[in-house]
mmCIF file of C-alpha atoms and ligand atoms in Angstrom:
data_model
loop_
_atom_site.group_PDB
_atom_site.id
_atom_site.type_symbol
_atom_site.label_atom_id
_atom_site.label_comp_id
_atom_site.label_asym_id
_atom_site.label_seq_id
_atom_site.Cartn_x
_atom_site.Cartn_y
_atom_site.Cartn_z
ATOM 1 C CA UNK A 27 171.015 37.377 -76.568
ATOM 2 C CA UNK A 28 170.840 40.755 -76.092
ATOM 3 C CA UNK A 29 170.381 42.608 -79.868
ATOM 4 C CA UNK A 30 170.737 46.382 -80.557
ATOM 5 C CA UNK A 31 168.569 48.692 -77.966
ATOM 6 C CA UNK A 32 168.052 51.809 -81.266
ATOM 7 C CA UNK A 33 165.168 49.582 -82.015
ATOM 8 C CA UNK A 34 162.570 48.738 -79.196
ATOM 9 C CA UNK A 35 159.944 47.227 -81.208
ATOM 10 C CA UNK A 36 161.282 44.296 -83.508
ATOM 11 C CA UNK A 37 158.457 42.536 -84.864
ATOM 12 C CA UNK A 38 159.617 39.005 -88.082
ATOM 13 C CA UNK A 39 156.862 37.106 -89.518
ATOM 14 C CA UNK A 40 154.958 36.797 -86.588
ATOM 15 C CA UNK A 41 151.669 34.517 -86.817
ATOM 16 C CA UNK A 42 148.852 33.522 -84.393
ATOM 17 C CA UNK A 43 146.662 31.192 -84.727
ATOM 18 C CA UNK A 44 143.553 31.460 -81.911
ATOM 19 C CA UNK A 45 142.321 27.446 -83.393
ATOM 20 C CA UNK A 46 141.332 27.637 -86.732
ATOM 21 C CA UNK A 47 140.913 31.831 -86.922
ATOM 22 C CA UNK A 48 144.366 32.438 -87.805
ATOM 23 C CA UNK A 49 144.275 36.244 -85.868
ATOM 24 C CA UNK A 50 148.105 37.250 -87.227
ATOM 25 C CA UNK A 51 149.619 36.330 -90.374
ATOM 26 C CA UNK A 52 153.152 37.279 -90.577
ATOM 27 C CA UNK A 53 153.586 40.424 -88.984
ATOM 28 C CA UNK A 54 156.284 43.030 -89.947
ATOM 29 C CA UNK A 55 157.420 45.418 -87.097
ATOM 30 C CA UNK A 56 159.520 47.609 -86.012
ATOM 31 C CA UNK A 57 158.784 50.242 -83.716
ATOM 32 C CA UNK A 58 162.407 52.967 -83.128
ATOM 33 C CA UNK A 59 163.309 54.253 -79.710
ATOM 34 C CA UNK A 60 162.126 57.330 -79.050
ATOM 35 C CA UNK A 61 159.187 57.052 -81.653
ATOM 36 C CA UNK A 62 155.435 56.646 -81.075
ATOM 37 C CA UNK A 63 154.218 54.127 -83.556
ATOM 38 C CA UNK A 64 150.513 53.203 -83.714
ATOM 39 C CA UNK A 65 149.240 50.680 -85.049
ATOM 40 C CA UNK A 66 145.623 51.345 -86.714
ATOM 41 C CA UNK A 67 143.001 49.468 -87.733
ATOM 42 C CA UNK A 68 139.596 47.917 -87.890
ATOM 43 C CA UNK A 69 138.228 45.038 -84.745
ATOM 44 C CA UNK A 70 139.351 41.864 -85.242
ATOM 45 C CA UNK A 71 142.533 43.116 -87.465
ATOM 46 C CA UNK A 72 144.918 41.700 -84.412
ATOM 47 C CA UNK A 73 146.178 44.346 -82.481
ATOM 48 C CA UNK A 74 145.325 43.218 -79.583
ATOM 49 C CA UNK A 75 146.762 40.240 -79.948
ATOM 50 C CA UNK A 76 150.024 41.623 -80.802
ATOM 51 C CA UNK A 77 150.235 43.331 -77.906
ATOM 52 C CA UNK A 78 149.278 40.284 -75.393
ATOM 53 C CA UNK A 79 152.652 38.509 -77.973
ATOM 54 C CA UNK A 80 155.141 41.987 -77.005
ATOM 55 C CA UNK A 81 154.026 42.065 -73.349
ATOM 56 C CA UNK A 82 154.271 38.353 -72.414
ATOM 57 C CA UNK A 83 150.745 37.711 -72.289
ATOM 58 C CA UNK A 84 150.208 35.515 -75.478
ATOM 59 C CA UNK A 85 153.036 33.491 -76.807
ATOM 60 C CA UNK A 86 153.655 33.368 -81.033
ATOM 61 C CA UNK A 87 153.172 30.175 -82.748
ATOM 62 C CA UNK A 88 155.909 30.756 -84.537
ATOM 63 C CA UNK A 89 158.212 34.334 -85.879
ATOM 64 C CA UNK A 90 160.266 36.274 -83.783
ATOM 65 C CA UNK A 91 159.547 39.089 -81.249
ATOM 66 C CA UNK A 92 161.892 41.488 -78.986
ATOM 67 C CA UNK A 93 161.588 44.075 -77.207
ATOM 68 C CA UNK A 94 163.999 46.810 -75.565
ATOM 69 C CA UNK A 95 166.298 43.908 -77.449
ATOM 70 C CA UNK A 96 164.678 40.576 -75.376
ATOM 71 C CA UNK A 97 163.661 37.868 -76.731
ATOM 72 C CA UNK A 98 159.776 37.783 -75.738
ATOM 73 C CA UNK A 99 159.221 34.803 -75.623
ATOM 74 C CA UNK A 100 162.836 33.237 -74.258
ATOM 75 C CA UNK A 101 163.418 36.301 -72.230
ATOM 76 C CA UNK A 102 160.229 37.174 -70.985
ATOM 77 C CA UNK A 103 160.665 38.530 -67.600
ATOM 78 C CA UNK A 104 163.044 41.167 -69.780
ATOM 79 C CA UNK A 105 160.838 42.148 -71.706
ATOM 80 C CA UNK A 106 158.018 42.880 -68.372
ATOM 81 C CA UNK A 107 160.685 44.493 -66.473
ATOM 82 C CA UNK A 108 161.346 47.317 -69.308
ATOM 83 C CA UNK A 109 157.452 47.378 -70.525
ATOM 84 C CA UNK A 110 155.169 49.328 -69.313
ATOM 85 C CA UNK A 111 151.122 49.157 -70.611
ATOM 86 C CA UNK A 112 147.584 49.233 -70.309
ATOM 87 C CA UNK A 113 144.478 47.941 -71.763
ATOM 88 C CA UNK A 114 141.450 48.822 -72.956
ATOM 89 C CA UNK A 115 140.161 48.424 -70.230
ATOM 90 C CA UNK A 116 140.944 49.399 -66.794
ATOM 91 C CA UNK A 117 143.981 47.596 -65.310
ATOM 92 C CA UNK A 118 143.377 49.444 -62.094
ATOM 93 C CA UNK A 119 141.624 48.419 -58.884
ATOM 94 C CA UNK A 120 138.116 50.251 -58.201
ATOM 95 C CA UNK A 121 138.532 49.351 -54.924
ATOM 96 C CA UNK A 122 142.025 50.814 -53.807
ATOM 97 C CA UNK A 123 142.824 54.625 -54.003
ATOM 98 C CA UNK A 124 144.447 55.709 -56.729
ATOM 99 C CA UNK A 125 147.840 56.257 -54.406
ATOM 100 C CA UNK A 126 147.364 52.690 -53.913
ATOM 101 C CA UNK A 127 147.148 51.389 -56.982
ATOM 102 C CA UNK A 128 150.939 53.248 -58.071
ATOM 103 C CA UNK A 129 152.124 53.499 -54.355
ATOM 104 C CA UNK A 130 151.186 48.885 -54.679
ATOM 105 C CA UNK A 131 152.351 49.053 -58.335
ATOM 106 C CA UNK A 132 155.872 51.055 -57.261
ATOM 107 C CA UNK A 133 156.157 48.175 -54.572
ATOM 108 C CA UNK A 134 155.775 45.332 -57.165
ATOM 109 C CA UNK A 135 158.472 46.798 -58.965
ATOM 110 C CA UNK A 136 161.132 46.662 -55.702
ATOM 111 C CA UNK A 137 161.217 49.893 -54.599
ATOM 112 C CA UNK A 138 161.468 51.105 -50.867
ATOM 113 C CA UNK A 139 158.035 52.497 -49.325
ATOM 114 C CA UNK A 140 159.453 55.798 -49.136
ATOM 115 C CA UNK A 141 160.108 55.519 -53.733
ATOM 116 C CA UNK A 142 157.258 54.059 -53.736
ATOM 117 C CA UNK A 143 154.930 56.766 -51.816
ATOM 118 C CA UNK A 144 156.818 59.634 -54.450
ATOM 119 C CA UNK A 145 156.690 58.183 -57.341
ATOM 120 C CA UNK A 146 152.999 57.991 -57.171
ATOM 121 C CA UNK A 147 152.590 61.613 -55.320
ATOM 122 C CA UNK A 148 154.692 61.912 -58.894
ATOM 123 C CA UNK A 149 151.901 60.658 -61.527
ATOM 124 C CA UNK A 150 149.339 61.791 -59.678
ATOM 125 C CA UNK A 151 150.315 65.226 -59.853
ATOM 126 C CA UNK A 152 151.392 64.841 -63.510
ATOM 127 C CA UNK A 153 148.250 63.996 -64.315
ATOM 128 C CA UNK A 154 145.910 65.998 -62.512
ATOM 129 C CA UNK A 155 145.086 63.562 -59.514
ATOM 130 C CA UNK A 156 146.429 64.589 -56.642
ATOM 131 C CA UNK A 157 142.588 65.644 -55.439
ATOM 132 C CA UNK A 158 141.700 62.160 -55.992
ATOM 133 C CA UNK A 159 144.169 60.958 -54.295
ATOM 134 C CA UNK A 160 142.558 58.621 -51.554
ATOM 135 C CA UNK A 161 139.923 58.364 -52.881
ATOM 136 C CA UNK A 162 138.131 54.960 -54.121
ATOM 137 C CA UNK A 163 139.350 54.595 -58.924
ATOM 138 C CA UNK A 164 135.887 52.913 -58.554
ATOM 139 C CA UNK A 165 134.963 56.543 -58.183
ATOM 140 C CA UNK A 166 137.034 58.350 -61.104
ATOM 141 C CA UNK A 167 135.139 59.539 -63.546
ATOM 142 C CA UNK A 168 136.157 57.518 -67.213
ATOM 143 C CA UNK A 169 138.161 60.073 -68.087
ATOM 144 C CA UNK A 170 140.256 60.086 -64.365
ATOM 145 C CA UNK A 171 140.392 56.517 -64.562
ATOM 146 C CA UNK A 172 142.088 56.851 -68.438
ATOM 147 C CA UNK A 173 144.674 58.854 -66.735
ATOM 148 C CA UNK A 174 144.614 56.643 -63.640
ATOM 149 C CA UNK A 175 145.905 53.395 -65.717
ATOM 150 C CA UNK A 176 148.358 55.383 -68.171
ATOM 151 C CA UNK A 177 149.823 56.258 -64.403
ATOM 152 C CA UNK A 178 149.774 53.089 -63.848
ATOM 153 C CA UNK A 179 151.603 52.461 -67.199
ATOM 154 C CA UNK A 180 154.132 54.432 -66.081
ATOM 155 C CA UNK A 181 155.778 52.995 -62.640
ATOM 156 C CA UNK A 182 159.331 52.193 -62.816
ATOM 157 C CA UNK A 183 158.917 54.697 -66.160
ATOM 158 C CA UNK A 184 159.526 52.067 -68.246
ATOM 159 C CA UNK A 185 161.366 53.450 -72.075
ATOM 160 C CA UNK A 186 158.363 51.357 -73.537
ATOM 161 C CA UNK A 187 154.893 52.316 -73.144
ATOM 162 C CA UNK A 188 152.024 50.214 -75.045
ATOM 163 C CA UNK A 189 148.666 51.339 -75.289
ATOM 164 C CA UNK A 190 146.290 49.380 -76.092
ATOM 165 C CA UNK A 191 143.495 51.825 -77.498
ATOM 166 C CA UNK A 192 143.431 53.764 -74.959
ATOM 167 C CA UNK A 193 140.769 56.593 -75.858
ATOM 168 C CA UNK A 194 138.038 53.269 -76.963
ATOM 169 C CA UNK A 195 134.518 53.992 -75.850
ATOM 170 C CA UNK A 196 135.588 57.794 -73.923
ATOM 171 C CA UNK A 197 133.521 60.812 -74.409
ATOM 172 C CA UNK A 198 135.667 63.803 -76.023
ATOM 173 C CA UNK A 199 136.549 65.271 -73.450
ATOM 174 C CA UNK A 200 137.923 62.787 -72.012
ATOM 175 C CA UNK A 201 140.067 61.116 -74.935
ATOM 176 C CA UNK A 202 141.469 64.929 -75.210
ATOM 177 C CA UNK A 203 142.282 64.373 -71.455
ATOM 178 C CA UNK A 204 144.121 61.119 -72.745
ATOM 179 C CA UNK A 205 145.925 62.627 -75.223
ATOM 180 C CA UNK A 206 146.953 65.102 -72.981
ATOM 181 C CA UNK A 207 148.564 62.757 -70.967
ATOM 182 C CA UNK A 208 150.047 60.991 -74.150
ATOM 183 C CA UNK A 209 151.503 63.912 -74.981
ATOM 184 C CA UNK A 210 152.852 64.344 -71.586
ATOM 185 C CA UNK A 211 154.222 60.563 -72.073
ATOM 186 C CA UNK A 212 156.377 61.982 -75.489
ATOM 187 C CA UNK A 213 157.620 64.194 -73.873
ATOM 188 C CA UNK A 214 159.864 62.385 -71.612
ATOM 189 C CA UNK A 215 161.354 60.400 -75.054
ATOM 190 C CA UNK A 216 159.360 57.300 -73.687
ATOM 191 C CA UNK A 217 158.333 54.595 -76.666
ATOM 192 C CA UNK A 218 154.666 54.263 -77.434
ATOM 193 C CA UNK A 219 153.536 52.229 -79.583
ATOM 194 C CA UNK A 220 149.737 52.836 -79.254
ATOM 195 C CA UNK A 221 146.911 50.960 -81.416
ATOM 196 C CA UNK A 222 143.325 52.587 -81.782
ATOM 197 C CA UNK A 223 140.361 52.027 -84.296
ATOM 198 C CA UNK A 224 140.236 56.328 -85.031
ATOM 199 C CA UNK A 225 142.127 57.947 -87.931
ATOM 200 C CA UNK A 226 142.361 61.177 -85.922
ATOM 201 C CA UNK A 227 144.162 59.523 -82.690
ATOM 202 C CA UNK A 228 147.000 57.762 -85.067
ATOM 203 C CA UNK A 229 147.559 61.119 -87.127
ATOM 204 C CA UNK A 230 147.297 63.546 -84.113
ATOM 205 C CA UNK A 231 149.840 61.524 -81.914
ATOM 206 C CA UNK A 232 151.545 59.262 -83.784
ATOM 207 C CA UNK A 233 155.115 59.795 -85.543
ATOM 208 C CA UNK A 234 154.724 56.742 -87.556
ATOM 209 C CA UNK A 235 151.380 54.932 -88.511
ATOM 210 C CA UNK A 236 150.978 51.524 -89.198
ATOM 211 C CA UNK A 237 147.852 49.893 -90.887
ATOM 212 C CA UNK A 238 147.459 46.247 -89.292
ATOM 213 C CA UNK A 239 144.438 44.736 -91.404
ATOM 214 C CA UNK A 240 142.978 40.608 -91.093
ATOM 215 C CA UNK A 241 146.549 40.144 -89.539
ATOM 216 C CA UNK A 242 148.796 41.627 -91.784
ATOM 217 C CA UNK A 243 150.763 44.741 -92.188
ATOM 218 C CA UNK A 244 149.005 47.396 -94.990
ATOM 219 C CA UNK A 245 150.481 49.861 -95.116
ATOM 220 C CA UNK A 246 153.481 51.787 -93.150
ATOM 221 C CA UNK A 247 154.885 55.028 -92.840
ATOM 222 C CA UNK A 248 153.625 58.750 -91.889
ATOM 223 C CA UNK A 249 150.361 60.182 -91.902
ATOM 224 C CA UNK A 250 151.999 62.848 -95.315
ATOM 225 C CA UNK A 251 153.387 58.998 -96.703
ATOM 226 C CA UNK A 252 150.287 57.685 -96.656
ATOM 227 C CA UNK A 253 148.326 60.306 -97.924
ATOM 228 C CA UNK A 254 150.381 60.263 -100.974
ATOM 229 C CA UNK A 255 150.552 57.349 -101.650
ATOM 230 C CA UNK A 256 146.353 57.411 -101.741
ATOM 231 C CA UNK A 257 146.942 59.743 -104.894
ATOM 232 C CA UNK A 258 144.415 62.741 -104.958
ATOM 233 C CA UNK A 259 140.588 62.851 -104.803
ATOM 234 C CA UNK A 260 139.046 65.000 -108.586
ATOM 235 C CA UNK A 261 136.619 66.633 -106.709
ATOM 236 C CA UNK A 262 133.995 68.572 -109.398
ATOM 237 C CA UNK A 263 130.895 70.635 -108.317
ATOM 238 C CA UNK A 264 128.575 71.472 -110.099
ATOM 239 C CA UNK A 265 125.153 74.301 -110.676
ATOM 240 C CA UNK A 266 122.403 72.757 -111.086
ATOM 241 C CA UNK A 267 121.291 69.186 -108.967
ATOM 242 C CA UNK A 268 119.538 67.160 -112.468
ATOM 243 C CA UNK A 269 123.737 68.263 -113.433
ATOM 244 C CA UNK A 270 124.993 65.363 -110.987
ATOM 245 C CA UNK A 271 123.909 62.792 -111.887
ATOM 246 C CA UNK A 272 125.852 63.085 -115.599
ATOM 247 C CA UNK A 273 128.651 64.405 -113.938
ATOM 248 C CA UNK A 274 128.728 61.202 -111.435
ATOM 249 C CA UNK A 275 129.126 59.677 -114.872
ATOM 250 C CA UNK A 276 131.917 61.374 -116.648
ATOM 251 C CA UNK A 277 134.194 60.867 -113.434
ATOM 252 C CA UNK A 278 133.810 57.710 -113.134
ATOM 253 C CA UNK A 279 134.601 57.303 -116.098
ATOM 254 C CA UNK A 280 137.604 59.670 -115.837
ATOM 255 C CA UNK A 281 139.337 58.650 -112.978
ATOM 256 C CA UNK A 282 137.601 55.036 -113.446
ATOM 257 C CA UNK A 283 136.185 55.127 -109.713
ATOM 258 C CA UNK A 284 133.459 55.228 -107.919
ATOM 259 C CA UNK A 285 131.957 58.390 -107.360
ATOM 260 C CA UNK A 286 130.624 60.116 -104.519
ATOM 261 C CA UNK A 287 127.527 62.527 -104.887
ATOM 262 C CA UNK A 288 127.014 64.660 -101.999
ATOM 263 C CA UNK A 289 123.332 66.077 -102.923
ATOM 264 C CA UNK A 290 123.377 68.570 -100.687
ATOM 265 C CA UNK A 291 126.602 70.408 -101.700
ATOM 266 C CA UNK A 292 126.502 69.482 -104.736
ATOM 267 C CA UNK A 293 129.671 67.799 -105.128
ATOM 268 C CA UNK A 294 130.678 65.166 -106.974
ATOM 269 C CA UNK A 295 133.707 62.882 -105.720
ATOM 270 C CA UNK A 296 136.116 60.245 -107.242
ATOM 271 C CA UNK A 297 139.343 58.229 -106.141
ATOM 272 C CA UNK A 298 141.778 59.721 -108.495
ATOM 273 C CA UNK A 299 145.185 57.471 -108.365
ATOM 274 C CA UNK A 300 146.512 59.346 -111.413
ATOM 275 C CA UNK A 301 146.427 63.275 -110.596
ATOM 276 C CA UNK A 302 146.928 65.530 -113.455
ATOM 277 C CA UNK A 303 145.608 63.531 -116.350
ATOM 278 C CA UNK A 304 142.581 62.349 -114.809
ATOM 279 C CA UNK A 305 142.497 65.846 -114.146
ATOM 280 C CA UNK A 306 142.604 66.081 -117.835
ATOM 281 C CA UNK A 307 139.672 63.255 -119.119
ATOM 282 C CA UNK A 308 137.210 64.919 -116.608
ATOM 283 C CA UNK A 309 137.276 68.411 -118.309
ATOM 284 C CA UNK A 310 136.175 65.940 -121.436
ATOM 285 C CA UNK A 311 134.189 63.548 -119.709
ATOM 286 C CA UNK A 312 131.747 66.589 -118.740
ATOM 287 C CA UNK A 313 132.136 68.320 -121.469
ATOM 288 C CA UNK A 314 130.476 65.854 -123.927
ATOM 289 C CA UNK A 315 127.779 65.231 -120.986
ATOM 290 C CA UNK A 316 127.001 68.857 -121.185
ATOM 291 C CA UNK A 317 128.030 69.524 -117.377
ATOM 292 C CA UNK A 318 127.824 73.198 -116.336
ATOM 293 C CA UNK A 319 130.292 73.531 -113.340
ATOM 294 C CA UNK A 320 131.193 75.422 -110.497
ATOM 295 C CA UNK A 321 134.591 74.124 -108.835
ATOM 296 C CA UNK A 322 136.744 71.864 -110.487
ATOM 297 C CA UNK A 323 140.302 70.795 -108.955
ATOM 298 C CA UNK A 324 141.919 68.455 -107.099
ATOM 299 C CA UNK A 325 142.461 67.265 -103.818
ATOM 300 C CA UNK A 326 144.900 65.655 -101.350
ATOM 301 C CA UNK A 327 143.362 61.913 -99.922
ATOM 302 C CA UNK A 328 143.113 62.719 -95.604
ATOM 303 C CA UNK A 329 144.106 59.490 -93.503
ATOM 304 C CA UNK A 330 140.263 58.408 -93.467
ATOM 305 C CA UNK A 331 140.370 57.973 -97.424
ATOM 306 C CA UNK A 332 143.291 55.987 -97.340
ATOM 307 C CA UNK A 333 142.275 53.427 -93.713
ATOM 308 C CA UNK A 334 139.117 52.566 -96.062
ATOM 309 C CA UNK A 335 140.625 52.006 -99.436
ATOM 310 C CA UNK A 336 142.890 49.881 -97.490
ATOM 311 C CA UNK A 337 140.085 48.355 -95.016
ATOM 312 C CA UNK A 338 136.827 48.914 -96.952
ATOM 313 C CA UNK A 339 136.247 44.333 -96.790
ATOM 314 C CA UNK A 340 135.847 44.525 -93.063
ATOM 315 C CA UNK A 341 132.792 47.203 -93.968
ATOM 316 C CA UNK A 342 131.485 44.867 -96.211
ATOM 317 C CA UNK A 343 132.122 42.012 -94.427
ATOM 318 C CA UNK A 344 130.163 43.441 -91.683
ATOM 319 C CA UNK A 345 127.310 44.661 -93.727
HETATM 320 N N1 ADP B 408 140.912 34.364 -77.961
HETATM 321 C C1 ADP B 408 140.432 34.353 -78.052
HETATM 322 N N2 ADP B 408 139.654 33.239 -79.179
HETATM 323 C C2 ADP B 408 139.894 33.697 -79.884
HETATM 324 N N3 ADP B 408 139.282 33.547 -81.114
HETATM 325 C C3 ADP B 408 140.289 34.904 -81.342
HETATM 326 C C4 ADP B 408 140.530 35.419 -79.201
HETATM 327 N N4 ADP B 408 140.764 36.585 -79.229
HETATM 328 C C5 ADP B 408 140.620 37.138 -80.541
HETATM 329 N N5 ADP B 408 140.682 36.571 -81.466
HETATM 330 C C6 ADP B 408 140.535 37.084 -82.536
HETATM 331 O O1 ADP B 408 141.355 36.496 -83.286
HETATM 332 C C7 ADP B 408 141.660 38.289 -84.394
HETATM 333 C C8 ADP B 408 141.435 39.449 -84.360
HETATM 334 O O2 ADP B 408 141.312 40.035 -81.795
HETATM 335 P P1 ADP B 408 142.042 40.994 -81.582
HETATM 336 O O3 ADP B 408 143.172 40.888 -81.644
HETATM 337 O O4 ADP B 408 141.378 41.165 -80.951
HETATM 338 O O5 ADP B 408 141.852 42.608 -82.782
HETATM 339 P P2 ADP B 408 141.384 44.014 -82.357
HETATM 340 O O6 ADP B 408 142.514 43.988 -80.847
HETATM 341 O O7 ADP B 408 142.613 44.049 -84.025
HETATM 342 O O8 ADP B 408 139.918 44.103 -82.413
HETATM 343 C C9 ADP B 408 139.596 38.532 -84.868
HETATM 344 O O9 ADP B 408 139.160 37.417 -85.594
HETATM 345 C C10 ADP B 408 139.440 37.784 -82.921
HETATM 346 O O10 ADP B 408 138.193 37.587 -83.091
HETATM 347 MG MG1 MG B 409 141.316 44.595 -79.292
#
């Protein structure tokens, strides 16, 4: 069955267990053609498992997934012909040159030699690898190697590219490089599903973000929508160090949340889900505690606040 192609990915109630470890517990997800979707989640959330199912490397236990209209379980070869994939670990062959890697992949896609050569040359130039095209990929820097990985995912111009943690383990400069390369794909209109543990990456690259945790989707939306769901933060600056504890007490009373205290900045912050009402209560509580306030206000949550709030148990368990 070939369903409508307006959705690049449709995932319905997907489950996957490794023995007793329930890695995916009913994942629902839809990615529209042409958009960049970030699958954001901590280590062990189930990102790679989901990506492996979508790219037909792994069978789900139950549920359904469609990629470009094709069912991953019953039409895997159709799915494979319409996606490009770059994993968390490099898949290019280190003994082959950059050119040879891309050339062979193009040949595998069934094109003739001349076309394969052109595809390889074009991609090498797009990803600024022309100068090192004749060198074994094993000798490339981390950033160059990721660029070659991305180029490899683009051989055959697939309408959907799946990138599993494309910048994990990269130094900051190579990360910027990779972001630029992903930006190139976006300009092309390619649909992208990328997984990441980095908020900044999701915020920067994605049109929409799906937060996944312990095998479930826990939030979904644009970065602005996600920030809005988390409410505000109450921020209080006090005049003296000795007033910080009293200010923290007042902030806790006003918000019902556990405040964080930055002693150096003499600042107390707490999540305030009901915004202005919390601000009013905070003013009264600070007055009762006799705190000299230098500055008080509400600030919008950052994506970090949202992510930390949604996935805090993961760190508690790790601790
Ligand atoms: N091959 C495997 N065998 C057993 N457990 C696995 C295997 N692969 C992943 N897991 C477990 O499944 C869960 C999800 O893992 P994974 O999909 O790799 O998460 P992520 O990519 O978000 O870090 C984790 O608890 C992980 O330990
Ligand atoms: Mg992973």
